[in-house]
């Protein structure tokens, strides 16, 4: 990035504040272009022939028996959702624990509020009997 800004100064161009955001713009542009290039290469290299084998329902390498479209119990979804919520809680607790001494009382009270909100959600899930396997 320093080379690019030096080139701009050599040309006599002064972009002021915008030169500070050049790195972010460059990073965003690369982050946008690389996935597009991957999709383009994948599209160009893929086979485009349709066949009966391609249209067949595939499940664990075996032919399906009976109805292939079934409804799953919502209980599985609820367990997964609650797991994700409490997993994200631990992700937020780690940085707080690292900086606990520097945050002081404000950081402690803020984390107590955060944990209280999560416990309120846990209590609600318990009250609605989401944790009971039916």
mmCIF file of C-alpha atoms in Angstrom:
data_model
loop_
_atom_site.group_PDB
_atom_site.id
_atom_site.type_symbol
_atom_site.label_atom_id
_atom_site.label_comp_id
_atom_site.label_asym_id
_atom_site.label_seq_id
_atom_site.Cartn_x
_atom_site.Cartn_y
_atom_site.Cartn_z
ATOM 1 C CA UNK A 1 0.000 0.000 0.000
ATOM 2 C CA UNK A 2 2.872 2.342 0.744
ATOM 3 C CA UNK A 3 4.173 1.894 -2.810
ATOM 4 C CA UNK A 4 0.797 2.885 -4.264
ATOM 5 C CA UNK A 5 0.559 5.995 -2.096
ATOM 6 C CA UNK A 6 4.147 6.926 -3.058
ATOM 7 C CA UNK A 7 3.201 6.610 -6.749
ATOM 8 C CA UNK A 8 0.229 8.922 -6.162
ATOM 9 C CA UNK A 9 2.504 11.502 -4.533
ATOM 10 C CA UNK A 10 5.041 11.153 -7.374
ATOM 11 C CA UNK A 11 2.312 12.036 -9.862
ATOM 12 C CA UNK A 12 1.432 15.089 -7.819
ATOM 13 C CA UNK A 13 -1.990 13.721 -6.882
ATOM 14 C CA UNK A 14 -3.227 14.341 -3.369
ATOM 15 C CA UNK A 15 -6.299 12.404 -2.340
ATOM 16 C CA UNK A 16 -6.373 13.629 1.257
ATOM 17 C CA UNK A 17 -8.373 11.419 3.553
ATOM 18 C CA UNK A 18 -9.232 8.911 0.830
ATOM 19 C CA UNK A 19 -5.691 7.560 0.742
ATOM 20 C CA UNK A 20 -6.214 6.230 4.266
ATOM 21 C CA UNK A 21 -9.045 4.022 3.016
ATOM 22 C CA UNK A 22 -7.167 2.640 0.036
ATOM 23 C CA UNK A 23 -6.107 -0.511 1.934
ATOM 24 C CA UNK A 24 -9.681 -1.227 2.943
ATOM 25 C CA UNK A 25 -10.876 -0.699 -0.617
ATOM 26 C CA UNK A 26 -8.147 -2.971 -1.945
ATOM 27 C CA UNK A 27 -8.947 -5.662 0.617
ATOM 28 C CA UNK A 28 -12.683 -5.446 -0.158
ATOM 29 C CA UNK A 29 -12.028 -5.604 -3.895
ATOM 30 C CA UNK A 30 -9.875 -8.717 -3.553
ATOM 31 C CA UNK A 31 -12.447 -10.279 -1.218
ATOM 32 C CA UNK A 32 -15.104 -9.636 -3.876
ATOM 33 C CA UNK A 33 -13.094 -10.738 -6.920
ATOM 34 C CA UNK A 34 -11.654 -14.034 -5.602
ATOM 35 C CA UNK A 35 -15.030 -15.745 -4.952
ATOM 36 C CA UNK A 36 -16.298 -14.540 -8.320
ATOM 37 C CA UNK A 37 -13.210 -15.992 -9.996
ATOM 38 C CA UNK A 38 -13.689 -19.302 -8.186
ATOM 39 C CA UNK A 39 -17.329 -19.498 -9.308
ATOM 40 C CA UNK A 40 -16.371 -18.603 -12.870
ATOM 41 C CA UNK A 41 -13.633 -21.256 -13.052
ATOM 42 C CA UNK A 42 -15.986 -23.832 -11.521
ATOM 43 C CA UNK A 43 -18.678 -22.977 -14.069
ATOM 44 C CA UNK A 44 -16.278 -23.134 -17.001
ATOM 45 C CA UNK A 45 -14.742 -26.467 -15.975
ATOM 46 C CA UNK A 46 -17.957 -28.238 -14.997
ATOM 47 C CA UNK A 47 -19.642 -30.806 -17.225
ATOM 48 C CA UNK A 48 -22.918 -29.730 -18.690
ATOM 49 C CA UNK A 49 -24.402 -33.063 -19.777
ATOM 50 C CA UNK A 50 -27.683 -34.100 -18.203
ATOM 51 C CA UNK A 51 -28.257 -37.777 -17.524
ATOM 52 C CA UNK A 52 -30.643 -39.991 -15.621
ATOM 53 C CA UNK A 53 -27.904 -40.696 -13.090
ATOM 54 C CA UNK A 54 -27.486 -36.991 -12.359
ATOM 55 C CA UNK A 55 -31.200 -36.568 -11.732
ATOM 56 C CA UNK A 56 -31.471 -39.596 -9.452
ATOM 57 C CA UNK A 57 -32.052 -39.123 -5.738
ATOM 58 C CA UNK A 58 -28.845 -39.892 -3.864
ATOM 59 C CA UNK A 59 -28.792 -40.781 -0.216
ATOM 60 C CA UNK A 60 -25.713 -42.347 1.345
ATOM 61 C CA UNK A 61 -24.836 -44.183 -1.871
ATOM 62 C CA UNK A 62 -27.959 -46.334 -1.756
ATOM 63 C CA UNK A 63 -31.249 -46.282 -3.575
ATOM 64 C CA UNK A 64 -34.002 -44.741 -1.485
ATOM 65 C CA UNK A 65 -36.956 -46.810 -0.335
ATOM 66 C CA UNK A 66 -40.319 -45.207 0.156
ATOM 67 C CA UNK A 67 -40.997 -41.478 0.264
ATOM 68 C CA UNK A 68 -37.856 -39.387 -0.125
ATOM 69 C CA UNK A 69 -39.314 -36.121 1.177
ATOM 70 C CA UNK A 70 -40.042 -36.499 4.863
ATOM 71 C CA UNK A 71 -40.554 -33.942 7.582
ATOM 72 C CA UNK A 72 -38.052 -33.789 10.409
ATOM 73 C CA UNK A 73 -39.164 -33.060 13.916
ATOM 74 C CA UNK A 74 -38.683 -29.426 14.889
ATOM 75 C CA UNK A 75 -37.096 -30.636 18.120
ATOM 76 C CA UNK A 76 -33.842 -31.272 16.263
ATOM 77 C CA UNK A 77 -33.842 -27.701 15.042
ATOM 78 C CA UNK A 78 -34.553 -26.301 18.497
ATOM 79 C CA UNK A 79 -31.726 -28.286 20.093
ATOM 80 C CA UNK A 80 -29.320 -27.059 17.424
ATOM 81 C CA UNK A 81 -30.490 -23.460 17.817
ATOM 82 C CA UNK A 82 -30.070 -23.487 21.578
ATOM 83 C CA UNK A 83 -26.637 -25.076 21.203
ATOM 84 C CA UNK A 84 -25.587 -22.291 18.827
ATOM 85 C CA UNK A 85 -26.865 -19.589 21.185
ATOM 86 C CA UNK A 86 -24.888 -20.905 24.138
ATOM 87 C CA UNK A 87 -21.868 -21.630 21.970
ATOM 88 C CA UNK A 88 -21.825 -17.999 20.840
ATOM 89 C CA UNK A 89 -22.070 -16.991 24.495
ATOM 90 C CA UNK A 90 -18.743 -18.676 25.206
ATOM 91 C CA UNK A 91 -17.186 -16.896 22.223
ATOM 92 C CA UNK A 92 -18.158 -13.564 23.790
ATOM 93 C CA UNK A 93 -16.916 -14.608 27.228
ATOM 94 C CA UNK A 94 -13.306 -15.273 26.149
ATOM 95 C CA UNK A 95 -12.304 -11.695 25.200
ATOM 96 C CA UNK A 96 -14.048 -10.398 28.296
ATOM 97 C CA UNK A 97 -12.104 -12.825 30.505
ATOM 98 C CA UNK A 98 -8.811 -11.767 28.914
ATOM 99 C CA UNK A 99 -9.431 -8.046 29.557
ATOM 100 C CA UNK A 100 -11.302 -8.480 32.853
ATOM 101 C CA UNK A 101 -8.733 -6.614 34.978
ATOM 102 C CA UNK A 102 -8.664 -3.599 32.646
ATOM 103 C CA UNK A 103 -12.451 -3.302 32.251
ATOM 104 C CA UNK A 104 -13.113 -2.773 35.930
ATOM 105 C CA UNK A 105 -16.569 -2.579 37.458
ATOM 106 C CA UNK A 106 -18.242 -1.374 34.254
ATOM 107 C CA UNK A 107 -17.073 -4.455 32.337
ATOM 108 C CA UNK A 108 -18.165 -6.730 35.161
ATOM 109 C CA UNK A 109 -21.675 -5.241 35.317
ATOM 110 C CA UNK A 110 -21.956 -5.320 31.539
ATOM 111 C CA UNK A 111 -21.116 -9.032 31.482
ATOM 112 C CA UNK A 112 -23.580 -9.704 34.294
ATOM 113 C CA UNK A 113 -26.311 -8.100 32.178
ATOM 114 C CA UNK A 114 -25.237 -10.209 29.172
ATOM 115 C CA UNK A 115 -25.321 -13.436 31.192
ATOM 116 C CA UNK A 116 -28.663 -12.447 32.755
ATOM 117 C CA UNK A 117 -30.207 -12.053 29.301
ATOM 118 C CA UNK A 118 -28.882 -15.462 28.271
ATOM 119 C CA UNK A 119 -30.179 -17.052 31.472
ATOM 120 C CA UNK A 120 -33.554 -15.473 30.806
ATOM 121 C CA UNK A 121 -33.587 -17.161 27.393
ATOM 122 C CA UNK A 122 -32.533 -20.462 28.971
ATOM 123 C CA UNK A 123 -35.311 -20.154 31.548
ATOM 124 C CA UNK A 124 -37.858 -19.471 28.791
ATOM 125 C CA UNK A 125 -36.694 -22.531 26.829
ATOM 126 C CA UNK A 126 -36.958 -24.609 29.982
ATOM 127 C CA UNK A 127 -40.449 -23.261 30.732
ATOM 128 C CA UNK A 128 -41.634 -24.048 27.191
ATOM 129 C CA UNK A 129 -40.252 -27.592 27.642
ATOM 130 C CA UNK A 130 -38.004 -27.336 24.622
ATOM 131 C CA UNK A 131 -35.429 -29.564 26.302
ATOM 132 C CA UNK A 132 -37.839 -32.493 26.700
ATOM 133 C CA UNK A 133 -37.330 -35.157 24.077
ATOM 134 C CA UNK A 134 -40.717 -36.321 22.787
#
